[in-house]
Amino acid sequence: MKQLWLILCLCMGAGAYMVGRVPSALAAPIVLLVSVAVFLWKKKSYTLYPVAVLAIFFAASSTFSSANGQSHRVAVEGVVIVSKEQYYDLRAGLFKKVRVFSQRQPTEGTTMAVRGQRMREEAPKNPGDFDGRYYALAHGIDATVRPTKETIRPEKGTVLEKIYAFRGRFRKMGNERMRRYFRPKEAKLLSAMLFGNDADWEGLEDFRTLNILHILSISGLHIGLILSGLVGALKKLTVPYDGRKVSVHLLLLVYLFLTGFPVGGMRVWLSLLFTDVGKRMRRPVDPNYAWAFSGAIFLAANPFFIYRLGFLFSFFSVWGILTVYPKLPLFSESRAPLMASLGVSIAVTLAIAPLLLYTSGGISLTGLLANVILLPLASVILYGGVAVSALSFFLPPLAAGAAVVTQWVFVPFFFFTEHLAAMPFRRVLPSFSVAEACAYYGVLYLALKFPFSRLRRKAGRLLLIQALFAGCIVVGWSYFLRPDLSVTQLYVGQGDCAYVEGKDFRGLIDTGGSRLGGDPTARYVVPFLRTKGVGTLDGVFLSHYDADHAGGVFTLAKTYKIKGIYAPAPGSAEDRAMYEEIVEKVGEIRSIQGVFPMKGWKMKIFPPYGKEGNALSMAMELSSDGGRVLFLGDLPKEQEKRLLKDLDGEETVVKLAHHGSKTSSCDEFLEAVRPRLALISAGENNAYGHPHKEVLRRLKAHRIPYVQTKDGAITISFQRGKVRLSVFHPETLSMRQGIFFVVSMVGLVGVGYLGANYFKKRDDRWNQWITMEPIFCGDRKSSVWKKSANK
């Protein structure tokens, strides 16, 4: 029975994932074909699964189309249900939620009337980018509005206004109580753990490094504490068993509402509810059933929950505890609590590894130990926070005493957090694509099902050697296929940033940034670097000191080690101010020029042709096997003409200066370099009108094709004299790719299923074919592989 709900979860998730990626004309025939195959091959009831995929696909496709319509003027009115620093959410109907991007921050429970422009959710333009379309759907947001007029309506005294106003006061009260009794960092942590308030990352970066963000979310740890307290209190009041259970679940549901319905907390509550209902009906529900059933409830309510990281972390973590942990006999069979806790930490890390790589860019080995050490301390801190919150209303002196004791526990908690995060045992790895994550879980599942205990020692050794040999072949082949030089011009809004990767170098030319607020580097560049598995940048080259070229270096320095920063000497006072800020906060800036040979390619840095501002821009040329890419920063046309005397002829690719402004890319320059392709880095619908029509006309006159970053990141690869160009698009499957993907997945699952059953039924078949025995042939003794006599 438990497999029914698990497979339904997978089917509903697959149906939602196909939305926006697979056209209906492709999905329908493929799923119907699979349905017919399942109907003929297996039990007829199994046909329910592909039918569920198709039903969810069509239902979710309708939601996707309506939620991602064109931008237009709207007018909405509703009750504020969430109010943050940058936005607030309105309940505009029973099932309609509207997000309003505003600095106004009204109190929860207020009725607002908003007029403005409905925004179209942004699709990713770089690998690893945030996808606004699926984020909105996963959070139940029907529309996003940029307001032109906001009006507070008089209170009507409706039930909706009252309950959301009460929730707002509850969370605000909790935040104030924690600030009254604890220091800012401690209060921030407890406010997030107890009341579901957001915790900004200042001072909490170590939690991300150690992969222990779950401490900040309301989950099983919190529900277990609250549950034990409620059950104890109700027993003291001699409430009957059934009344006690109903009261506990209602009170838990009220608490979850007050904290914003956190995914982890809701999962625990649903699992408890199903378990208690099963006991009452005398049909015991095992944890696997309750876990899978609660997942099915989430996805039935909103299939796009598969894009919600909290949902994925919560459910995969529990899967690791229920499924992976029992397969680690060294830990699961140990009676030592420390070993058991370490085993749980390892199992959970294996289960959520793709998610960790996506969110933090690596896996911390010390994080395994951190879970063992910090979780018990976090439990004590949580008890202390609850005690302080409760006692502060009736016995403030006792609340102050409980706060002092809790602060003592915070000392070792933060001590271990800081020192474990500083240990050099964090492995930076490229984040997985969805296909790679599916392959990872497929391999992990087969490894869990494989009967390793039935193998003899010699068979196990041979299997290990084969696995290592196959791994070496895969790694070596991937290294052989790497291009000598790869350059990716990223979309960073109205700015510039290019990622350069060779076999001996990883670095950036410009970093993005903005003088108008926001952090484009954190939004666009850092997620891309995670997909590449970058932990250290060998060099960051700043063409000049404008914020949209150099401002992102501060964000990068918080996450990555930068070996060297290179830029021209500053000219104007504004340049000097940026220069000094970078030196103070990031590190030394070096001025270089000349030719620098690399492995398979070379870099040429030209001297500045101006004294300040855009004219100071440092031009760079990257070349490999005759192919060349020229970067110009914001170089004006006069400096472009001076650059011509130092160039060695025509260029393969030119990144046009100043985002395609008419003040650059003059006819003389384009005629001299005659690139085969021009790149234009400019923000979509930017206020400057880049690229200017005059520049596009010049390109057309000189018959130079061009591509723009607003259409997606542009990657140029140089390998063995060949140049390849690709423009990033969000994942979509063609008919051929769709058929190939389905056939491959069905084949992989089928082979794994047959293989697992084969080894279960034939205990010694694997062993009997790999036993080496001596045989005699004439007068000569030889050793050959021979089938054993053991049957």
PDB file of C-alpha atoms in Angstrom, residues 128-358:
ATOM      1  CA  GLY A 128      21.099  27.867 -12.620  1.00  0.00           C
ATOM      2  CA  ASP A 129      19.003  31.056 -12.588  1.00  0.00           C
ATOM      3  CA  PHE A 130      15.978  31.595 -10.389  1.00  0.00           C
ATOM      4  CA  ASP A 131      12.783  30.808 -12.315  1.00  0.00           C
ATOM      5  CA  GLY A 132      10.088  33.284 -11.327  1.00  0.00           C
ATOM      6  CA  ARG A 133       7.363  31.395 -13.199  1.00  0.00           C
ATOM      7  CA  TYR A 134       7.561  28.193 -11.193  1.00  0.00           C
ATOM      8  CA  TYR A 135       8.322  30.029  -7.953  1.00  0.00           C
ATOM      9  CA  ALA A 136       5.041  31.923  -8.220  1.00  0.00           C
ATOM     10  CA  LEU A 137       3.079  28.764  -8.964  1.00  0.00           C
ATOM     11  CA  ALA A 138       4.763  26.829  -6.139  1.00  0.00           C
ATOM     12  CA  HIS A 139       3.765  29.554  -3.665  1.00  0.00           C
ATOM     13  CA  GLY A 140       0.220  29.861  -5.012  1.00  0.00           C
ATOM     14  CA  ILE A 141       0.747  33.379  -6.393  1.00  0.00           C
ATOM     15  CA  ASP A 142      -1.768  34.100  -9.118  1.00  0.00           C
ATOM     16  CA  ALA A 143      -0.363  37.498 -10.137  1.00  0.00           C
ATOM     17  CA  THR A 144       2.524  39.832  -9.329  1.00  0.00           C
ATOM     18  CA  VAL A 145       1.839  43.567  -9.392  1.00  0.00           C
ATOM     19  CA  ARG A 146       4.047  46.662  -9.517  1.00  0.00           C
ATOM     20  CA  PRO A 147       1.707  49.274  -7.956  1.00  0.00           C
ATOM     21  CA  THR A 148       1.085  52.817  -9.148  1.00  0.00           C
ATOM     22  CA  LYS A 149      -1.550  53.514  -6.477  1.00  0.00           C
ATOM     23  CA  GLU A 150      -2.150  51.879  -3.084  1.00  0.00           C
ATOM     24  CA  THR A 151      -5.093  52.712  -0.835  1.00  0.00           C
ATOM     25  CA  ILE A 152      -5.875  51.447   2.674  1.00  0.00           C
ATOM     26  CA  ARG A 153      -9.568  50.567   2.943  1.00  0.00           C
ATOM     27  CA  PRO A 154     -11.537  51.077   6.179  1.00  0.00           C
ATOM     28  CA  GLU A 155     -11.755  47.999   8.395  1.00  0.00           C
ATOM     29  CA  LYS A 156     -14.851  45.903   7.731  1.00  0.00           C
ATOM     30  CA  GLY A 157     -14.428  43.583  10.705  1.00  0.00           C
ATOM     31  CA  THR A 158     -14.505  40.448   8.558  1.00  0.00           C
ATOM     32  CA  VAL A 159     -13.289  37.117   9.880  1.00  0.00           C
ATOM     33  CA  LEU A 160     -10.438  37.147   7.354  1.00  0.00           C
ATOM     34  CA  GLU A 161      -9.213  40.533   8.571  1.00  0.00           C
ATOM     35  CA  LYS A 162      -9.333  39.449  12.195  1.00  0.00           C
ATOM     36  CA  ILE A 163      -7.496  36.146  11.879  1.00  0.00           C
ATOM     37  CA  TYR A 164      -4.686  37.575   9.754  1.00  0.00           C
ATOM     38  CA  ALA A 165      -4.379  40.594  12.032  1.00  0.00           C
ATOM     39  CA  PHE A 166      -4.067  38.188  14.971  1.00  0.00           C
ATOM     40  CA  ARG A 167      -1.374  36.230  13.128  1.00  0.00           C
ATOM     41  CA  GLY A 168       0.557  39.413  12.417  1.00  0.00           C
ATOM     42  CA  ARG A 169       0.392  40.448  16.091  1.00  0.00           C
ATOM     43  CA  PHE A 170       1.492  36.962  17.190  1.00  0.00           C
ATOM     44  CA  ARG A 171       4.619  36.989  15.016  1.00  0.00           C
ATOM     45  CA  LYS A 172       5.438  40.589  15.909  1.00  0.00           C
ATOM     46  CA  MET A 173       4.999  39.841  19.583  1.00  0.00           C
ATOM     47  CA  GLY A 174       7.271  36.811  19.325  1.00  0.00           C
ATOM     48  CA  ASN A 175       9.970  38.843  17.610  1.00  0.00           C
ATOM     49  CA  GLU A 176       9.777  41.564  20.284  1.00  0.00           C
ATOM     50  CA  ARG A 177       9.923  39.024  23.135  1.00  0.00           C
ATOM     51  CA  MET A 178      13.070  37.431  21.723  1.00  0.00           C
ATOM     52  CA  ARG A 179      14.719  40.827  21.254  1.00  0.00           C
ATOM     53  CA  ARG A 180      13.882  41.780  24.830  1.00  0.00           C
ATOM     54  CA  TYR A 181      15.608  38.775  26.400  1.00  0.00           C
ATOM     55  CA  PHE A 182      18.338  37.865  23.902  1.00  0.00           C
ATOM     56  CA  ARG A 183      21.144  39.448  21.906  1.00  0.00           C
ATOM     57  CA  PRO A 184      20.382  40.294  18.231  1.00  0.00           C
ATOM     58  CA  LYS A 185      21.910  37.163  16.697  1.00  0.00           C
ATOM     59  CA  GLU A 186      20.271  34.879  19.253  1.00  0.00           C
ATOM     60  CA  ALA A 187      16.931  36.673  18.935  1.00  0.00           C
ATOM     61  CA  LYS A 188      17.058  36.360  15.144  1.00  0.00           C
ATOM     62  CA  LEU A 189      17.627  32.622  15.406  1.00  0.00           C
ATOM     63  CA  LEU A 190      14.875  31.992  17.978  1.00  0.00           C
ATOM     64  CA  SER A 191      12.399  34.222  16.149  1.00  0.00           C
ATOM     65  CA  ALA A 192      12.846  32.068  13.053  1.00  0.00           C
ATOM     66  CA  MET A 193      12.714  28.771  14.966  1.00  0.00           C
ATOM     67  CA  LEU A 194       9.629  29.548  17.048  1.00  0.00           C
ATOM     68  CA  PHE A 195       7.526  32.076  15.179  1.00  0.00           C
ATOM     69  CA  GLY A 196       8.369  31.462  11.510  1.00  0.00           C
ATOM     70  CA  ASN A 197       9.852  34.943  11.011  1.00  0.00           C
ATOM     71  CA  ASP A 198      12.404  35.436   8.262  1.00  0.00           C
ATOM     72  CA  ALA A 199      16.064  35.454   9.303  1.00  0.00           C
ATOM     73  CA  ASP A 200      18.337  37.673   7.235  1.00  0.00           C
ATOM     74  CA  TRP A 201      21.697  36.092   6.463  1.00  0.00           C
ATOM     75  CA  GLU A 202      23.939  38.629   8.172  1.00  0.00           C
ATOM     76  CA  GLY A 203      25.838  36.624  10.798  1.00  0.00           C
ATOM     77  CA  LEU A 204      24.185  33.306   9.835  1.00  0.00           C
ATOM     78  CA  GLU A 205      26.291  32.363   6.784  1.00  0.00           C
ATOM     79  CA  ASP A 206      27.857  29.465   8.716  1.00  0.00           C
ATOM     80  CA  PHE A 207      24.508  27.654   8.706  1.00  0.00           C
ATOM     81  CA  ARG A 208      24.548  27.584   4.901  1.00  0.00           C
ATOM     82  CA  THR A 209      28.198  26.463   4.836  1.00  0.00           C
ATOM     83  CA  LEU A 210      27.443  23.536   7.154  1.00  0.00           C
ATOM     84  CA  ASN A 211      24.195  22.612   5.351  1.00  0.00           C
ATOM     85  CA  ILE A 212      22.146  22.981   8.545  1.00  0.00           C
ATOM     86  CA  LEU A 213      19.566  25.510   7.395  1.00  0.00           C
ATOM     87  CA  HIS A 214      16.842  23.161   8.599  1.00  0.00           C
ATOM     88  CA  ILE A 215      17.556  24.382  12.149  1.00  0.00           C
ATOM     89  CA  LEU A 216      15.976  27.707  11.158  1.00  0.00           C
ATOM     90  CA  SER A 217      12.732  26.140   9.924  1.00  0.00           C
ATOM     91  CA  ILE A 218       9.746  24.897  11.904  1.00  0.00           C
ATOM     92  CA  SER A 219       9.838  21.111  11.503  1.00  0.00           C
ATOM     93  CA  GLY A 220       9.630  17.841  13.414  1.00  0.00           C
ATOM     94  CA  LEU A 221      11.891  19.099  16.200  1.00  0.00           C
ATOM     95  CA  HIS A 222       9.400  21.859  17.015  1.00  0.00           C
ATOM     96  CA  ILE A 223       6.272  19.762  16.570  1.00  0.00           C
ATOM     97  CA  GLY A 224       7.671  17.051  18.837  1.00  0.00           C
ATOM     98  CA  LEU A 225       8.343  19.578  21.587  1.00  0.00           C
ATOM     99  CA  ILE A 226       4.905  21.188  21.286  1.00  0.00           C
ATOM    100  CA  LEU A 227       3.209  17.799  21.049  1.00  0.00           C
ATOM    101  CA  SER A 228       4.795  16.506  24.252  1.00  0.00           C
ATOM    102  CA  GLY A 229       3.837  19.702  26.083  1.00  0.00           C
ATOM    103  CA  LEU A 230       0.225  19.607  24.891  1.00  0.00           C
ATOM    104  CA  VAL A 231      -0.214  15.908  25.636  1.00  0.00           C
ATOM    105  CA  GLY A 232       1.207  16.351  29.136  1.00  0.00           C
ATOM    106  CA  ALA A 233      -1.061  19.309  29.848  1.00  0.00           C
ATOM    107  CA  LEU A 234      -4.180  17.540  28.590  1.00  0.00           C
ATOM    108  CA  LYS A 235      -3.391  14.450  30.678  1.00  0.00           C
ATOM    109  CA  LYS A 236      -3.180  16.637  33.759  1.00  0.00           C
ATOM    110  CA  LEU A 237      -6.648  17.993  32.872  1.00  0.00           C
ATOM    111  CA  THR A 238      -7.942  14.390  32.573  1.00  0.00           C
ATOM    112  CA  VAL A 239      -9.253  14.935  29.062  1.00  0.00           C
ATOM    113  CA  PRO A 240     -10.507  11.675  27.437  1.00  0.00           C
ATOM    114  CA  TYR A 241      -8.226  10.013  24.893  1.00  0.00           C
ATOM    115  CA  ASP A 242     -10.262  10.932  21.803  1.00  0.00           C
ATOM    116  CA  GLY A 243     -10.789  14.489  23.015  1.00  0.00           C
ATOM    117  CA  ARG A 244      -7.083  14.742  23.765  1.00  0.00           C
ATOM    118  CA  LYS A 245      -6.129  13.690  20.250  1.00  0.00           C
ATOM    119  CA  VAL A 246      -8.606  16.049  18.579  1.00  0.00           C
ATOM    120  CA  SER A 247      -7.514  18.941  20.796  1.00  0.00           C
ATOM    121  CA  VAL A 248      -3.821  18.321  20.082  1.00  0.00           C
ATOM    122  CA  HIS A 249      -4.335  18.291  16.330  1.00  0.00           C
ATOM    123  CA  LEU A 250      -6.494  21.425  16.369  1.00  0.00           C
ATOM    124  CA  LEU A 251      -3.980  23.304  18.517  1.00  0.00           C
ATOM    125  CA  LEU A 252      -1.114  22.156  16.277  1.00  0.00           C
ATOM    126  CA  LEU A 253      -3.019  23.370  13.227  1.00  0.00           C
ATOM    127  CA  VAL A 254      -3.588  26.772  14.878  1.00  0.00           C
ATOM    128  CA  TYR A 255       0.148  27.050  15.646  1.00  0.00           C
ATOM    129  CA  LEU A 256       1.045  26.134  12.059  1.00  0.00           C
ATOM    130  CA  PHE A 257      -1.351  28.799  10.770  1.00  0.00           C
ATOM    131  CA  LEU A 258       0.197  31.422  13.064  1.00  0.00           C
ATOM    132  CA  THR A 259       3.687  30.555  11.768  1.00  0.00           C
ATOM    133  CA  GLY A 260       2.652  30.682   8.100  1.00  0.00           C
ATOM    134  CA  PHE A 261       2.016  26.981   7.386  1.00  0.00           C
ATOM    135  CA  PRO A 262       5.696  25.908   7.110  1.00  0.00           C
ATOM    136  CA  VAL A 263       6.149  22.896   4.853  1.00  0.00           C
ATOM    137  CA  GLY A 264       8.159  20.867   7.363  1.00  0.00           C
ATOM    138  CA  GLY A 265       5.660  21.458  10.120  1.00  0.00           C
ATOM    139  CA  MET A 266       2.704  20.634   7.891  1.00  0.00           C
ATOM    140  CA  ARG A 267       4.377  17.396   6.800  1.00  0.00           C
ATOM    141  CA  VAL A 268       4.845  16.300  10.415  1.00  0.00           C
ATOM    142  CA  TRP A 269       1.266  17.257  11.322  1.00  0.00           C
ATOM    143  CA  LEU A 270      -0.213  15.359   8.365  1.00  0.00           C
ATOM    144  CA  SER A 271       1.875  12.281   9.176  1.00  0.00           C
ATOM    145  CA  LEU A 272       0.738  12.400  12.800  1.00  0.00           C
ATOM    146  CA  LEU A 273      -2.876  12.871  11.744  1.00  0.00           C
ATOM    147  CA  PHE A 274      -2.816   9.839   9.437  1.00  0.00           C
ATOM    148  CA  THR A 275      -1.056   7.753  12.079  1.00  0.00           C
ATOM    149  CA  ASP A 276      -3.588   8.635  14.761  1.00  0.00           C
ATOM    150  CA  VAL A 277      -6.538   8.052  12.428  1.00  0.00           C
ATOM    151  CA  GLY A 278      -5.094   4.659  11.503  1.00  0.00           C
ATOM    152  CA  LYS A 279      -4.711   3.703  15.163  1.00  0.00           C
ATOM    153  CA  ARG A 280      -8.274   4.801  15.913  1.00  0.00           C
ATOM    154  CA  MET A 281      -9.519   2.632  13.019  1.00  0.00           C
ATOM    155  CA  ARG A 282      -7.261  -0.221  14.214  1.00  0.00           C
ATOM    156  CA  ARG A 283      -5.303  -0.091  10.979  1.00  0.00           C
ATOM    157  CA  PRO A 284      -1.743   0.753  11.962  1.00  0.00           C
ATOM    158  CA  VAL A 285       0.026   3.107   9.544  1.00  0.00           C
ATOM    159  CA  ASP A 286       3.762   2.668   9.218  1.00  0.00           C
ATOM    160  CA  PRO A 287       6.005   5.772   8.807  1.00  0.00           C
ATOM    161  CA  ASN A 288       6.614   5.117   5.094  1.00  0.00           C
ATOM    162  CA  TYR A 289       2.899   5.111   4.395  1.00  0.00           C
ATOM    163  CA  ALA A 290       2.282   8.285   6.388  1.00  0.00           C
ATOM    164  CA  TRP A 291       5.228  10.039   4.703  1.00  0.00           C
ATOM    165  CA  ALA A 292       4.136   9.108   1.174  1.00  0.00           C
ATOM    166  CA  PHE A 293       0.480   9.883   1.882  1.00  0.00           C
ATOM    167  CA  SER A 294       1.290  13.356   3.238  1.00  0.00           C
ATOM    168  CA  GLY A 295       3.393  14.027   0.124  1.00  0.00           C
ATOM    169  CA  ALA A 296       0.474  13.004  -2.075  1.00  0.00           C
ATOM    170  CA  ILE A 297      -1.789  15.444  -0.194  1.00  0.00           C
ATOM    171  CA  PHE A 298       0.655  18.311  -0.811  1.00  0.00           C
ATOM    172  CA  LEU A 299       0.936  17.570  -4.534  1.00  0.00           C
ATOM    173  CA  ALA A 300      -2.779  16.996  -4.962  1.00  0.00           C
ATOM    174  CA  ALA A 301      -3.371  20.466  -3.475  1.00  0.00           C
ATOM    175  CA  ASN A 302      -0.675  22.053  -5.665  1.00  0.00           C
ATOM    176  CA  PRO A 303       1.445  19.912  -8.037  1.00  0.00           C
ATOM    177  CA  PHE A 304       3.944  22.790  -8.387  1.00  0.00           C
ATOM    178  CA  PHE A 305       5.120  22.120  -4.830  1.00  0.00           C
ATOM    179  CA  ILE A 306       7.911  20.120  -6.475  1.00  0.00           C
ATOM    180  CA  TYR A 307       9.552  23.501  -7.162  1.00  0.00           C
ATOM    181  CA  ARG A 308       9.430  24.509  -3.506  1.00  0.00           C
ATOM    182  CA  LEU A 309      12.774  23.844  -1.864  1.00  0.00           C
ATOM    183  CA  GLY A 310      11.265  23.517   1.602  1.00  0.00           C
ATOM    184  CA  PHE A 311       9.032  20.693   0.354  1.00  0.00           C
ATOM    185  CA  LEU A 312      11.915  18.871  -1.348  1.00  0.00           C
ATOM    186  CA  PHE A 313      14.289  19.226   1.609  1.00  0.00           C
ATOM    187  CA  SER A 314      11.670  18.059   4.075  1.00  0.00           C
ATOM    188  CA  PHE A 315      10.467  15.000   2.166  1.00  0.00           C
ATOM    189  CA  PHE A 316      13.845  13.836   0.887  1.00  0.00           C
ATOM    190  CA  SER A 317      15.311  14.181   4.393  1.00  0.00           C
ATOM    191  CA  VAL A 318      12.623  11.887   5.787  1.00  0.00           C
ATOM    192  CA  TRP A 319      13.172   9.489   2.878  1.00  0.00           C
ATOM    193  CA  GLY A 320      16.838   9.358   3.864  1.00  0.00           C
ATOM    194  CA  ILE A 321      15.947   8.506   7.462  1.00  0.00           C
ATOM    195  CA  LEU A 322      13.316   5.885   6.564  1.00  0.00           C
ATOM    196  CA  THR A 323      15.013   4.250   3.571  1.00  0.00           C
ATOM    197  CA  VAL A 324      18.728   5.028   3.413  1.00  0.00           C
ATOM    198  CA  TYR A 325      19.569   4.873   7.123  1.00  0.00           C
ATOM    199  CA  PRO A 326      18.449   1.223   7.634  1.00  0.00           C
ATOM    200  CA  LYS A 327      20.782   0.238   4.761  1.00  0.00           C
ATOM    201  CA  LEU A 328      23.820   1.505   6.719  1.00  0.00           C
ATOM    202  CA  PRO A 329      24.299  -1.439   9.122  1.00  0.00           C
ATOM    203  CA  LEU A 330      27.482  -0.026  10.674  1.00  0.00           C
ATOM    204  CA  PHE A 331      25.397   2.854  12.066  1.00  0.00           C
ATOM    205  CA  SER A 332      21.803   1.591  12.207  1.00  0.00           C
ATOM    206  CA  GLU A 333      22.763  -1.541  14.167  1.00  0.00           C
ATOM    207  CA  SER A 334      25.037   0.323  16.558  1.00  0.00           C
ATOM    208  CA  ARG A 335      23.846   0.851  20.120  1.00  0.00           C
ATOM    209  CA  ALA A 336      26.029   3.930  20.564  1.00  0.00           C
ATOM    210  CA  PRO A 337      23.845   7.071  20.249  1.00  0.00           C
ATOM    211  CA  LEU A 338      26.711   9.000  18.638  1.00  0.00           C
ATOM    212  CA  MET A 339      27.126   6.431  15.867  1.00  0.00           C
ATOM    213  CA  ALA A 340      23.377   6.268  15.286  1.00  0.00           C
ATOM    214  CA  SER A 341      23.163  10.066  15.035  1.00  0.00           C
ATOM    215  CA  LEU A 342      26.094  10.147  12.633  1.00  0.00           C
ATOM    216  CA  GLY A 343      24.409   7.477  10.512  1.00  0.00           C
ATOM    217  CA  VAL A 344      21.220   9.537  10.319  1.00  0.00           C
ATOM    218  CA  SER A 345      23.257  12.583   9.286  1.00  0.00           C
ATOM    219  CA  ILE A 346      25.012  10.606   6.526  1.00  0.00           C
ATOM    220  CA  ALA A 347      21.727   9.133   5.288  1.00  0.00           C
ATOM    221  CA  VAL A 348      20.024  12.527   5.135  1.00  0.00           C
ATOM    222  CA  THR A 349      23.016  14.076   3.343  1.00  0.00           C
ATOM    223  CA  LEU A 350      22.951  11.317   0.713  1.00  0.00           C
ATOM    224  CA  ALA A 351      19.217  11.874   0.244  1.00  0.00           C
ATOM    225  CA  ILE A 352      19.433  15.653  -0.220  1.00  0.00           C
ATOM    226  CA  ALA A 353      22.847  15.904  -1.952  1.00  0.00           C
ATOM    227  CA  PRO A 354      21.469  17.372  -5.240  1.00  0.00           C
ATOM    228  CA  LEU A 355      19.508  19.977  -3.262  1.00  0.00           C
ATOM    229  CA  LEU A 356      22.580  20.941  -1.234  1.00  0.00           C
ATOM    230  CA  LEU A 357      24.611  21.442  -4.402  1.00  0.00           C
ATOM    231  CA  TYR A 358      21.856  23.607  -5.877  1.00  0.00           C
TER     232      TYR A 358
END
